[in-house]
Coordinates of C-alpha atoms in Angstrom, one line a residue:
Chain N
M70 CA 152.9 64.1 27.4
D71 CA 155.9 65.5 29.3
I72 CA 157.6 62.7 30.2
L73 CA 157.4 61.2 26.7
L74 CA 159.6 64.2 25.4
S75 CA 162.1 64.3 28.7
G76 CA 165.6 63.3 28.3
Q77 CA 165.8 60.8 30.7
L78 CA 163.2 58.2 28.8
L79 CA 165.5 59.0 25.9
I80 CA 168.6 57.6 27.9
A81 CA 167.2 55.6 29.3
A82 CA 165.5 54.1 26.0
L83 CA 169.9 54.5 24.9
I84 CA 170.8 52.2 27.4
I85 CA 168.4 49.2 26.7
G86 CA 169.1 49.4 23.9
S87 CA 172.5 49.1 24.2
I88 CA 172.7 46.7 26.2
Y89 CA 170.2 44.9 23.8
G90 CA 173.5 45.6 20.8
L91 CA 175.6 44.1 22.8
V92 CA 174.2 40.6 23.8
A93 CA 172.6 40.1 20.4
L94 CA 176.4 40.9 18.8
G95 CA 177.8 37.4 21.2
L96 CA 174.5 35.8 19.6
N97 CA 174.5 36.8 15.6
L98 CA 178.1 35.9 15.5
I99 CA 177.4 33.1 16.6
Y100 CA 174.8 31.9 14.7
G101 CA 176.5 34.2 11.1
T102 CA 180.0 32.0 11.3
M103 CA 178.7 28.5 12.7
R104 CA 174.6 28.4 11.7
L105 CA 174.3 27.5 15.6
L106 CA 171.4 28.8 17.0
N107 CA 172.7 29.4 21.3
I108 CA 169.5 29.1 23.1
A109 CA 172.1 28.8 26.3
Y110 CA 172.8 32.6 25.6
G111 CA 170.6 34.1 28.5
D112 CA 172.5 32.0 30.6
L113 CA 175.7 33.2 29.9
V114 CA 174.5 36.7 31.4
M115 CA 173.2 35.5 34.5
I116 CA 176.4 33.8 35.1
G117 CA 178.3 36.6 34.2
G118 CA 175.6 38.4 37.0
Y119 CA 176.4 35.5 39.2
V120 CA 180.2 36.4 38.6
G121 CA 179.9 40.0 39.0
Y122 CA 177.7 39.8 42.6
W123 CA 180.0 36.9 44.4
L124 CA 183.0 39.2 43.0
F125 CA 181.3 42.7 45.6
T126 CA 180.5 40.3 47.5
L127 CA 183.2 38.6 48.8
A128 CA 186.1 40.2 47.9
A129 CA 184.9 43.7 47.1
I130 CA 185.7 43.8 43.2
S131 CA 184.3 46.2 41.0
P132 CA 181.9 45.9 38.4
I133 CA 184.1 47.0 36.4
I134 CA 187.1 44.2 36.9
A135 CA 184.1 41.4 37.0
M136 CA 182.8 42.4 34.5
L137 CA 186.6 41.3 32.5
V138 CA 186.7 38.0 34.5
A139 CA 182.9 36.8 33.9
G140 CA 184.0 37.9 29.4
V141 CA 187.2 35.5 30.5
L142 CA 185.8 32.8 32.6
T143 CA 181.9 32.3 29.8
G144 CA 184.8 32.6 27.0
L145 CA 186.2 29.8 28.7
L146 CA 183.5 27.8 28.8
G147 CA 182.4 28.8 25.1
A148 CA 186.2 26.9 23.9
A149 CA 184.9 23.7 26.4
L150 CA 181.6 23.6 24.7
Y151 CA 183.9 24.3 20.7
F152 CA 185.9 21.5 21.8
G153 CA 184.3 19.2 23.4
L154 CA 180.7 19.3 21.0
F155 CA 180.6 21.8 18.2
R156 CA 183.6 21.4 16.4
R157 CA 182.7 17.6 15.4
Q158 CA 179.6 18.4 14.9
L159 CA 181.1 21.3 12.2
S160 CA 183.3 19.3 10.6
G161 CA 180.9 16.3 9.2
R162 CA 178.8 17.5 6.0
Q163 CA 176.0 15.4 6.5
S164 CA 175.9 16.8 10.0
I165 CA 176.5 20.6 9.1
E166 CA 173.0 20.2 7.3
R167 CA 171.5 19.4 9.9
I168 CA 173.3 21.8 12.2
E169 CA 170.9 24.9 12.8
A170 CA 167.9 22.7 14.2
N171 CA 170.4 20.2 15.8
S172 CA 172.0 22.9 18.0
L173 CA 168.8 24.1 18.9
L174 CA 168.2 21.2 21.0
I175 CA 172.4 20.8 22.3
F176 CA 171.9 25.2 23.7
F177 CA 168.2 24.3 25.4
G178 CA 169.9 21.2 26.7
I179 CA 173.6 23.3 27.5
S180 CA 170.8 26.0 29.2
I181 CA 168.5 23.9 31.2
I182 CA 171.8 22.3 32.0
I183 CA 174.0 25.5 33.3
Q184 CA 169.5 26.6 34.9
N185 CA 170.0 24.3 37.8
V186 CA 173.7 23.7 38.7
T187 CA 173.0 27.6 39.0
A188 CA 170.0 26.7 40.8
L189 CA 171.7 23.6 43.7
A190 CA 174.9 25.3 43.4
F191 CA 173.8 29.0 44.9
S192 CA 169.4 28.5 45.2
A193 CA 166.8 29.6 43.7
T194 CA 166.6 32.8 45.3
P195 CA 166.6 35.8 43.3
R196 CA 169.2 38.5 44.3
T197 CA 170.8 42.2 44.6
Y198 CA 173.5 43.8 45.0
N199 CA 174.6 47.7 45.3
A200 CA 177.2 48.9 43.7
L201 CA 178.2 52.5 41.8
D202 CA 174.8 53.1 43.0
S203 CA 175.7 57.0 43.6
L204 CA 173.9 58.9 40.5
V205 CA 175.8 61.0 38.0
Q206 CA 174.2 64.1 37.0
I207 CA 174.1 65.4 33.3
G208 CA 172.5 68.4 32.6
E209 CA 169.1 67.7 33.4
I210 CA 169.2 64.2 34.1
S211 CA 170.6 62.4 36.8
I212 CA 171.1 58.2 36.6
T213 CA 173.5 55.9 38.5
Q214 CA 176.9 55.0 37.9
S215 CA 176.0 51.6 37.3
R216 CA 173.8 52.8 34.4
M217 CA 175.9 54.9 32.5
A218 CA 178.4 52.5 32.8
A219 CA 176.9 50.0 31.5
L220 CA 176.2 52.2 28.2
L221 CA 179.3 53.6 28.0
V222 CA 180.6 49.8 27.8
C223 CA 177.9 48.6 25.9
L224 CA 178.2 51.6 23.2
G225 CA 182.2 51.7 23.2
L226 CA 182.4 47.2 22.6
S227 CA 179.7 47.2 19.8
I228 CA 181.2 50.4 17.7
F229 CA 184.5 48.5 18.7
I230 CA 183.5 45.2 17.6
V231 CA 182.0 46.5 14.3
F232 CA 185.4 48.1 13.5
F233 CA 187.0 45.0 14.2
L234 CA 185.3 43.2 12.0
R235 CA 186.4 45.9 8.5
L236 CA 190.1 46.4 9.7
S237 CA 191.4 44.1 10.6
P238 CA 192.6 40.0 9.0
L239 CA 190.9 38.1 12.3
G240 CA 187.6 40.8 11.3
L241 CA 187.6 40.2 7.6
S242 CA 187.9 36.3 8.1
I243 CA 184.9 36.3 9.8
R244 CA 182.6 37.9 7.7
A245 CA 183.7 35.8 4.5
L246 CA 183.0 33.4 6.9
I247 CA 179.4 34.8 7.3
Q248 CA 179.2 35.7 3.1
N249 CA 180.0 32.1 2.3
R250 CA 181.3 29.3 4.0
T251 CA 182.6 27.2 1.6
A252 CA 184.7 30.0 -0.4
S253 CA 186.6 31.0 2.4
Q254 CA 187.9 27.6 3.2
I255 CA 188.1 27.3 -1.1
V256 CA 190.9 31.0 -0.3
G257 CA 192.4 29.5 2.8
I258 CA 191.1 31.1 5.3
D259 CA 192.2 28.7 9.0
V260 CA 187.5 28.3 9.5
N261 CA 187.9 26.1 12.5
R262 CA 190.5 28.9 13.8
V263 CA 188.2 31.9 12.9
Q264 CA 184.7 29.5 14.2
L265 CA 186.6 29.3 17.7
F266 CA 187.3 33.2 18.0
A267 CA 183.7 33.9 17.3
F268 CA 182.3 31.2 19.5
V269 CA 184.3 32.2 21.8
T270 CA 184.0 36.2 21.5
G271 CA 180.5 35.5 21.9
F272 CA 180.1 33.8 25.0
A273 CA 182.6 36.2 26.4
L274 CA 180.6 38.8 25.1
A275 CA 177.1 37.4 27.2
G276 CA 179.2 37.2 30.7
L277 CA 180.4 40.6 30.0
A278 CA 177.4 42.1 29.7
G279 CA 176.5 39.7 32.5
A280 CA 178.2 41.9 34.9
L281 CA 176.8 45.0 33.6
I282 CA 173.2 43.5 33.7
G283 CA 173.8 42.0 37.5
V284 CA 174.7 45.7 38.9
T285 CA 171.4 47.3 38.0
E286 CA 168.7 44.0 37.6
Q287 CA 167.6 41.1 40.3
I288 CA 170.2 38.2 39.2
S289 CA 169.3 34.5 40.3
P290 CA 169.4 30.8 38.0
F291 CA 166.1 31.5 35.3
M292 CA 167.0 35.3 35.2
G293 CA 168.2 34.3 31.8
F294 CA 165.6 33.6 29.4
P295 CA 164.1 37.0 28.9
F296 CA 167.5 37.7 27.7
T297 CA 167.9 34.9 24.7
I298 CA 164.7 35.8 23.5
V299 CA 165.4 39.6 23.4
A300 CA 168.6 38.7 22.1
F301 CA 166.7 36.9 19.3
V302 CA 164.5 39.6 18.7
V303 CA 167.5 41.9 17.4
I304 CA 169.4 39.5 15.6
I305 CA 165.9 38.6 13.5
L306 CA 164.9 42.2 13.9
G307 CA 168.7 43.7 12.2
G308 CA 168.3 39.8 9.3
L309 CA 170.7 37.0 11.2
G310 CA 174.1 36.9 10.5
N311 CA 174.0 40.8 9.8
L312 CA 176.2 42.4 12.5
A313 CA 175.4 46.0 11.9
G314 CA 172.1 45.3 11.3
G315 CA 171.9 43.5 14.8
L316 CA 173.5 46.5 16.4
L317 CA 170.7 49.2 14.8
A318 CA 167.9 46.9 15.9
G319 CA 168.6 46.5 18.9
M320 CA 168.5 50.4 19.6
L321 CA 165.2 49.7 18.3
L322 CA 164.3 48.0 20.4
G323 CA 165.3 49.8 23.5
I324 CA 163.5 52.1 22.1
I325 CA 160.4 50.7 21.0
E326 CA 160.3 48.8 24.6
T327 CA 160.3 52.1 26.6
Y328 CA 158.0 54.4 24.8
G329 CA 155.9 51.5 24.4
V330 CA 155.3 50.9 28.1
A331 CA 155.3 54.4 28.8
L332 CA 152.9 55.0 26.5
T333 CA 150.9 52.0 27.8
S334 CA 151.9 49.8 30.8
A335 CA 154.8 47.5 32.4
N336 CA 152.3 44.9 31.8
L337 CA 152.6 45.2 28.4
R338 CA 156.0 44.9 27.6
S339 CA 156.4 40.7 27.2
I340 CA 153.1 41.4 25.1
L341 CA 155.6 44.2 23.5
I342 CA 157.7 42.0 22.8
Y343 CA 156.6 39.1 21.9
G344 CA 154.5 41.2 19.4
V345 CA 157.1 42.8 17.7
F346 CA 159.1 39.4 17.3
I347 CA 156.4 37.5 15.4
L348 CA 155.9 40.8 13.3
V349 CA 158.4 40.0 12.1
L350 CA 158.8 36.6 12.0
V351 CA 156.2 36.9 9.7
L352 CA 156.2 39.4 7.8
R353 CA 159.6 39.4 7.0
P354 CA 161.7 36.5 8.3
E355 CA 165.0 38.0 6.4
G356 CA 164.9 41.1 8.8
L357 CA 163.8 45.2 8.7
L358 CA 167.3 46.4 7.9
Q359 CA 168.8 42.5 5.2
K360 CA 168.9 44.4 1.9
R361 CA 169.6 40.2 -0.1
R362 CA 169.4 37.1 2.1
M363 CA 172.8 35.6 2.5
T364 CA 174.2 32.1 0.4
Chain L
M141 CA 145.7 -2.3 6.3
S142 CA 148.7 -3.7 7.7
L143 CA 149.9 -3.4 10.8
N144 CA 153.4 -3.5 11.7
F145 CA 154.0 -5.2 15.1
S146 CA 156.8 -3.9 16.5
R147 CA 155.8 0.6 15.0
D148 CA 152.4 0.4 15.2
A149 CA 150.6 -2.4 17.2
L150 CA 153.5 -2.4 20.3
P151 CA 152.7 1.2 21.4
L152 CA 148.7 0.3 21.0
L153 CA 149.3 -2.7 23.2
L154 CA 151.4 -0.7 25.9
V155 CA 149.2 2.4 25.9
A156 CA 146.3 -0.3 26.5
V157 CA 147.5 -2.5 28.9
G158 CA 148.8 -0.2 30.2
A159 CA 145.3 1.9 31.3
L160 CA 144.1 -1.5 31.5
C161 CA 147.0 -2.6 34.1
L162 CA 147.0 0.5 36.5
P163 CA 143.5 1.0 38.2
L164 CA 145.0 -3.1 39.5
L165 CA 147.1 -1.2 41.9
G166 CA 144.0 0.0 43.8
N167 CA 145.6 3.3 45.0
D168 CA 145.5 6.7 43.5
Y169 CA 149.7 7.6 43.7
Y170 CA 149.6 4.6 40.9
L171 CA 146.2 6.3 38.9
G172 CA 147.7 9.7 39.4
V173 CA 151.0 8.5 38.1
G174 CA 149.1 6.7 35.0
F175 CA 147.2 10.1 34.5
T176 CA 150.1 12.5 33.9
L177 CA 151.8 9.5 31.7
F178 CA 148.6 9.4 29.6
G179 CA 148.3 12.9 29.0
W180 CA 152.4 13.1 27.8
V181 CA 151.6 10.3 25.8
A182 CA 148.6 12.1 23.7
L183 CA 150.5 15.1 24.3
A184 CA 154.0 13.5 22.1
Q185 CA 151.6 11.5 19.3
S186 CA 149.8 15.2 18.6
W187 CA 153.6 17.0 18.4
T188 CA 154.6 14.2 15.9
L189 CA 151.5 14.7 13.9
V190 CA 153.3 18.1 12.4
S191 CA 157.1 18.2 13.5
G192 CA 158.2 14.1 13.3
L193 CA 156.6 13.0 10.1
A194 CA 156.2 16.8 8.5
G195 CA 159.3 18.2 10.1
Y196 CA 157.8 21.7 11.8
I197 CA 159.1 20.7 15.0
S198 CA 157.2 23.1 17.7
L199 CA 158.6 24.6 20.5
G200 CA 155.4 25.8 21.9
H201 CA 153.3 23.3 22.3
V202 CA 152.1 23.8 24.8
V203 CA 149.8 26.7 24.0
F204 CA 147.5 24.2 22.7
A205 CA 147.4 22.8 26.2
G206 CA 146.7 26.1 27.3
I207 CA 143.9 27.2 25.3
G208 CA 142.0 24.1 26.3
G209 CA 143.1 24.8 29.9
Y210 CA 141.3 28.4 29.5
L211 CA 138.5 27.7 27.4
L212 CA 136.8 25.5 30.3
V213 CA 138.0 27.7 33.0
L214 CA 135.8 30.2 31.0
T215 CA 133.0 28.0 30.0
W216 CA 133.0 27.1 33.9
G217 CA 129.3 26.9 34.8
A218 CA 127.7 28.3 31.7
V219 CA 128.2 24.5 30.2
P220 CA 128.5 20.8 31.0
I221 CA 132.3 20.5 31.8
W222 CA 133.0 18.2 29.3
L223 CA 131.2 20.3 26.6
G224 CA 133.6 22.7 27.4
A225 CA 136.5 20.1 27.9
I226 CA 135.4 19.4 24.0
V227 CA 135.1 23.5 23.5
G228 CA 138.6 23.8 24.4
A229 CA 139.8 21.2 22.1
V230 CA 137.9 22.6 19.3
G231 CA 139.0 26.5 20.0
A232 CA 142.4 24.7 20.3
G233 CA 142.1 23.4 16.7
L234 CA 140.9 26.6 15.0
F235 CA 144.0 28.5 16.7
A236 CA 146.2 27.0 15.0
L237 CA 144.3 26.9 11.5
L238 CA 144.2 30.2 12.6
V239 CA 147.3 30.8 13.1
G240 CA 149.1 28.2 10.8
L241 CA 148.1 30.3 7.6
P242 CA 151.4 32.8 8.3
V243 CA 153.1 30.8 11.1
M244 CA 153.4 27.5 8.4
R245 CA 154.8 29.3 5.6
V246 CA 157.8 30.3 8.0
R247 CA 160.6 27.5 7.5
G248 CA 163.4 26.1 9.3
P249 CA 164.6 27.2 12.6
Y250 CA 162.5 30.2 12.4
F251 CA 159.1 28.1 12.1
V252 CA 160.7 27.0 15.4
I253 CA 161.1 29.8 17.8
L254 CA 158.9 31.3 16.5
T255 CA 156.1 28.5 17.6
F256 CA 158.2 29.8 20.9
G257 CA 157.3 33.6 20.8
L258 CA 153.5 32.2 20.1
A259 CA 153.3 30.0 22.6
E260 CA 154.6 32.9 25.6
F261 CA 152.7 35.7 23.5
A262 CA 149.5 33.7 24.0
K263 CA 150.5 33.3 27.5
Y264 CA 151.1 37.3 28.4
V265 CA 147.3 38.3 26.7
V266 CA 146.0 35.3 29.1
I267 CA 147.6 36.9 32.2
N268 CA 146.8 40.8 30.7
I269 CA 143.2 39.3 30.3
E270 CA 142.7 38.0 33.5
S271 CA 143.9 40.4 35.3
V272 CA 142.2 43.2 33.2
L273 CA 138.7 40.4 34.5
G274 CA 140.9 40.3 38.3
K275 CA 141.8 37.7 38.2
F276 CA 144.7 36.0 39.7
S277 CA 144.4 32.2 39.1
R278 CA 140.5 30.6 39.3
L279 CA 139.7 27.7 41.4
L280 CA 137.5 24.8 40.1
L281 CA 135.2 23.1 42.5
G282 CA 133.2 20.4 42.4
G283 CA 135.5 18.2 39.3
P284 CA 135.7 15.2 38.0
A285 CA 136.8 12.4 40.6
L286 CA 140.3 11.6 39.8
Q287 CA 138.9 7.4 38.4
D288 CA 136.9 9.8 35.3
L289 CA 140.2 12.2 34.5
Y290 CA 142.0 8.6 34.0
W291 CA 140.1 6.4 32.3
V292 CA 139.7 10.2 30.2
M293 CA 143.8 10.4 29.4
A294 CA 143.9 6.6 28.4
A295 CA 141.5 7.2 26.0
L296 CA 143.2 10.4 24.6
A297 CA 146.9 8.0 24.8
L298 CA 144.9 5.7 22.7
V299 CA 143.0 7.3 19.8
G300 CA 146.9 10.0 19.9
T301 CA 148.8 6.8 18.9
F302 CA 146.4 5.9 17.5
S303 CA 146.3 8.8 14.5
V304 CA 149.9 9.0 14.5
V305 CA 149.0 4.7 13.1
V306 CA 146.8 5.6 11.0
V307 CA 147.8 8.8 9.4
R308 CA 151.3 7.1 8.4
R309 CA 149.5 5.4 6.2
L310 CA 147.2 7.8 4.8
R311 CA 148.5 10.1 1.9
L312 CA 148.5 12.9 4.2
G313 CA 151.1 10.8 6.2
A314 CA 153.2 10.0 3.6
G315 CA 152.5 13.9 1.6
L316 CA 154.1 14.9 5.4
I317 CA 156.9 13.1 5.5
A318 CA 157.6 13.8 1.9
I319 CA 157.4 17.4 2.8
R320 CA 160.4 16.8 5.6
E321 CA 162.3 15.8 2.8
D322 CA 162.5 17.9 0.4
E323 CA 159.3 20.8 1.0
T324 CA 159.8 22.7 -2.7
A325 CA 160.1 18.6 -4.1
A326 CA 157.1 17.7 -2.8
G327 CA 155.8 20.9 -4.0
T328 CA 156.6 20.0 -7.3
L329 CA 155.5 16.8 -7.4
G330 CA 151.7 17.6 -6.5
V331 CA 151.7 17.5 -2.9
P332 CA 149.7 20.2 -1.5
T333 CA 152.8 21.3 1.0
M334 CA 150.4 24.1 2.3
R335 CA 147.0 22.5 2.7
F336 CA 148.7 19.6 4.8
K337 CA 150.9 21.0 7.2
L338 CA 147.5 23.5 8.1
I339 CA 146.1 19.9 8.9
A340 CA 148.5 18.3 10.5
F341 CA 148.8 21.6 12.5
A342 CA 145.8 21.9 13.1
L343 CA 144.9 17.8 13.7
S344 CA 148.1 18.2 16.8
A345 CA 146.0 21.0 18.3
L346 CA 143.0 19.3 19.1
L347 CA 144.3 16.5 22.0
P348 CA 146.3 19.4 22.7
G349 CA 143.0 21.0 23.8
L350 CA 141.9 18.3 25.7
V351 CA 144.6 17.4 27.1
G352 CA 144.9 20.6 29.0
A353 CA 141.7 20.7 30.0
M354 CA 142.3 17.8 31.8
F355 CA 144.4 18.7 33.7
V356 CA 143.1 22.0 34.6
L357 CA 140.6 19.4 35.9
R358 CA 142.3 17.1 37.9
T359 CA 144.5 20.3 39.3
G360 CA 141.0 22.2 40.8
Y361 CA 143.3 25.6 39.4
F362 CA 143.8 27.8 36.4
E363 CA 147.4 29.7 36.3
P364 CA 148.6 31.0 32.9
L365 CA 152.3 31.0 34.6
Q366 CA 151.4 27.1 35.1
A367 CA 149.4 26.2 32.4
F368 CA 151.0 27.5 29.8
D369 CA 154.5 27.0 31.5
P370 CA 157.3 27.0 28.4
I371 CA 158.7 23.8 30.5
I372 CA 155.8 21.6 29.4
S373 CA 156.4 21.8 25.2
F374 CA 160.7 21.2 26.2
T375 CA 159.3 18.4 27.8
I376 CA 157.2 16.9 25.1
V377 CA 160.5 17.6 22.7
T378 CA 162.6 15.8 24.9
M379 CA 160.3 13.0 25.0
A380 CA 159.7 13.0 21.5
I381 CA 163.7 13.1 20.6
I382 CA 164.7 10.9 23.9
G383 CA 162.2 7.7 22.1
G384 CA 162.6 8.4 18.5
S385 CA 159.5 10.8 16.6
E386 CA 159.4 8.5 13.3
D387 CA 156.6 7.0 14.2
A388 CA 154.0 5.9 16.7
R389 CA 156.1 3.9 19.0
G390 CA 158.6 6.7 20.2
P391 CA 156.0 8.9 21.6
V392 CA 155.3 5.6 23.7
L393 CA 158.6 5.5 24.9
G394 CA 160.0 8.7 25.4
A395 CA 157.2 9.7 28.0
I396 CA 157.3 6.2 30.0
F397 CA 161.3 6.7 30.2
L398 CA 161.0 10.4 31.8
V399 CA 157.9 9.8 33.7
L400 CA 159.2 7.4 35.7
L401 CA 162.5 9.1 35.7
S402 CA 160.5 12.1 37.3
E403 CA 158.8 10.0 39.6
L404 CA 162.2 9.1 40.6
L405 CA 163.1 12.2 41.0
W406 CA 161.4 15.0 40.7
S407 CA 160.2 15.2 44.4
N408 CA 162.4 14.5 45.8
F409 CA 165.7 16.7 43.2
P410 CA 163.8 18.4 41.1
Q411 CA 167.4 19.9 39.4
V412 CA 168.9 17.1 39.5
Y413 CA 165.8 15.7 37.5
M414 CA 166.8 18.2 34.9
V415 CA 170.5 18.2 34.5
I416 CA 168.9 14.2 33.7
L417 CA 166.9 16.2 31.1
G418 CA 169.4 18.2 29.3
V419 CA 172.4 15.8 29.3
L420 CA 170.4 13.2 27.9
L421 CA 169.0 15.5 25.1
I422 CA 172.1 16.6 24.2
G423 CA 173.5 12.6 23.7
F424 CA 170.7 11.7 21.8
V425 CA 170.2 14.8 19.9
L426 CA 174.2 14.3 18.8
F427 CA 174.7 9.8 19.1
A428 CA 170.9 8.7 18.6
P429 CA 169.3 10.9 16.4
N430 CA 166.3 8.7 15.9
G431 CA 165.9 7.6 19.9
V432 CA 165.0 5.0 21.2
S433 CA 163.1 3.5 19.0
G434 CA 165.9 4.4 16.2
L435 CA 168.3 2.6 18.1
L436 CA 165.9 -0.8 18.3
D437 CA 165.7 -0.7 14.7
R438 CA 169.6 -0.9 14.8
L439 CA 170.1 -3.5 17.7
A440 CA 167.1 -5.8 15.8
S441 CA 168.4 -5.3 11.8
R442 CA 171.5 -6.8 13.6
S443 CA 170.1 -9.5 15.0
L444 CA 168.9 -10.5 11.9
Q445 CA 172.2 -10.3 10.3
R446 CA 174.0 -12.3 12.2
P447 CA 173.2 -15.8 11.6
G448 CA 172.9 -15.7 8.1
V449 CA 177.0 -14.0 9.0
G450 CA 177.0 -17.5 10.5
L451 CA 175.7 -19.4 7.4
V452 CA 178.4 -18.2 4.9

């Protein structure tokens, strides 16, 4: 019982929650604006992990800088995919009706390709490296620098994005597109530009988070899938397309997971996450935190 | 009941003739390939019943094969082997009925990810049961010979193909297609949507239950991570998309194509095989959403039109 009340566990929950929140935010941006279900999302996290690994191992570049490089790289990949595959799909009237189901299959194809190209290039062997591993002491709690960095960057970036969406013109256009696509076209929003921005930002966030995650976890070509699942759990909990709801849901899942595992055993972690996922989908597919249905 | 040759008779003939010819090659290698091929045909046809006809795309069909395999393992030694396999199929069907009640109410992309989550959930539950029981992978010694398994699997592929041909002609099939086109309208016009969806879901679980049991008998061991491998679900979907999931022909064509491709590449270049799989999936979704089967239809109608144009 003492463990449950300790600050150590709380901070662990917050770290996991903030990572989940940021990862899900990118997925939610893409789903909300374009109704594209990106199940290759975890693989972008994996790419970010490898970028961090190679930059540190070959050039001793700190993960804090590597995370920017990773974000730019996955963002560029996003731009390439947007122009190459999705722009045409999003502009045709027929294709847009089938976009949700189709995007799921297309992104699944992309996911297989990314995973296996990575495995061909770097082999399937899991890798780890030690960077930012000195301890930071806050009162009775001690955490590694890398986890501290993950917490600060994820929280800071998430809050920044939420404010950006509420205050800047581009952010407001994104929210308009999420609320009503046709109406935003009528009031003169450049849908194509906003979509590109949301797509690239979503991809960049995944890569960036990946570089941070890679410091604390094993990196392998197939590490991405659990993150895809977690991101889906989070955005369904928070409501598909509801960005702030997703952040809260990320924290909620982090807390459920950390305390659930502490109360039971680490073996039950996956059952816990999938259990929450199934319950939410069956009981409230519109999300726990969603106030009204989107049109 | 009239049979359309290309849509109905062709896939049935392909499976039947293939099943009779492969053993003539007189080599266990070909029997093994045939066993795998017919397994995939049976899985892809079952998937077509609910996902092709009703449009409820299941991304977790492996769960039924996994349950079938696991029930066979649990009843191993207690009942005769073939009875164990049937228990597996019935168990998978009952599971589909039970979870179908809440799950089939969920629509569209939510349903797709829900089926995936359900399969993963079942996988981790079985892993935990096994670890509580203190078993980490189970060996099954003294299973049936490959030859027997081959004939059972060929029969399952034939039954699967036949079931799609038949269901498409029943009220059930018409109702399922109506649900795919517009579920609300179908309900208004008197299609018992929930009952039809449940029946289709349960039917689509029976054969995979048996196929899963056969896979376990063939390898001679059971390991949850392998029996519930999500790649199996994805391969089923890819087969149906590449072949086309409008009728019984698509899954047969898709399965033949992917099994040949995998025989050529899997053992030496597994990653290249997977990359090609991904490229094919994207290509077909974007450019030929009705699969090879749809391409054939278009080709046929074009060659029929050409002489007409010439006469004018």
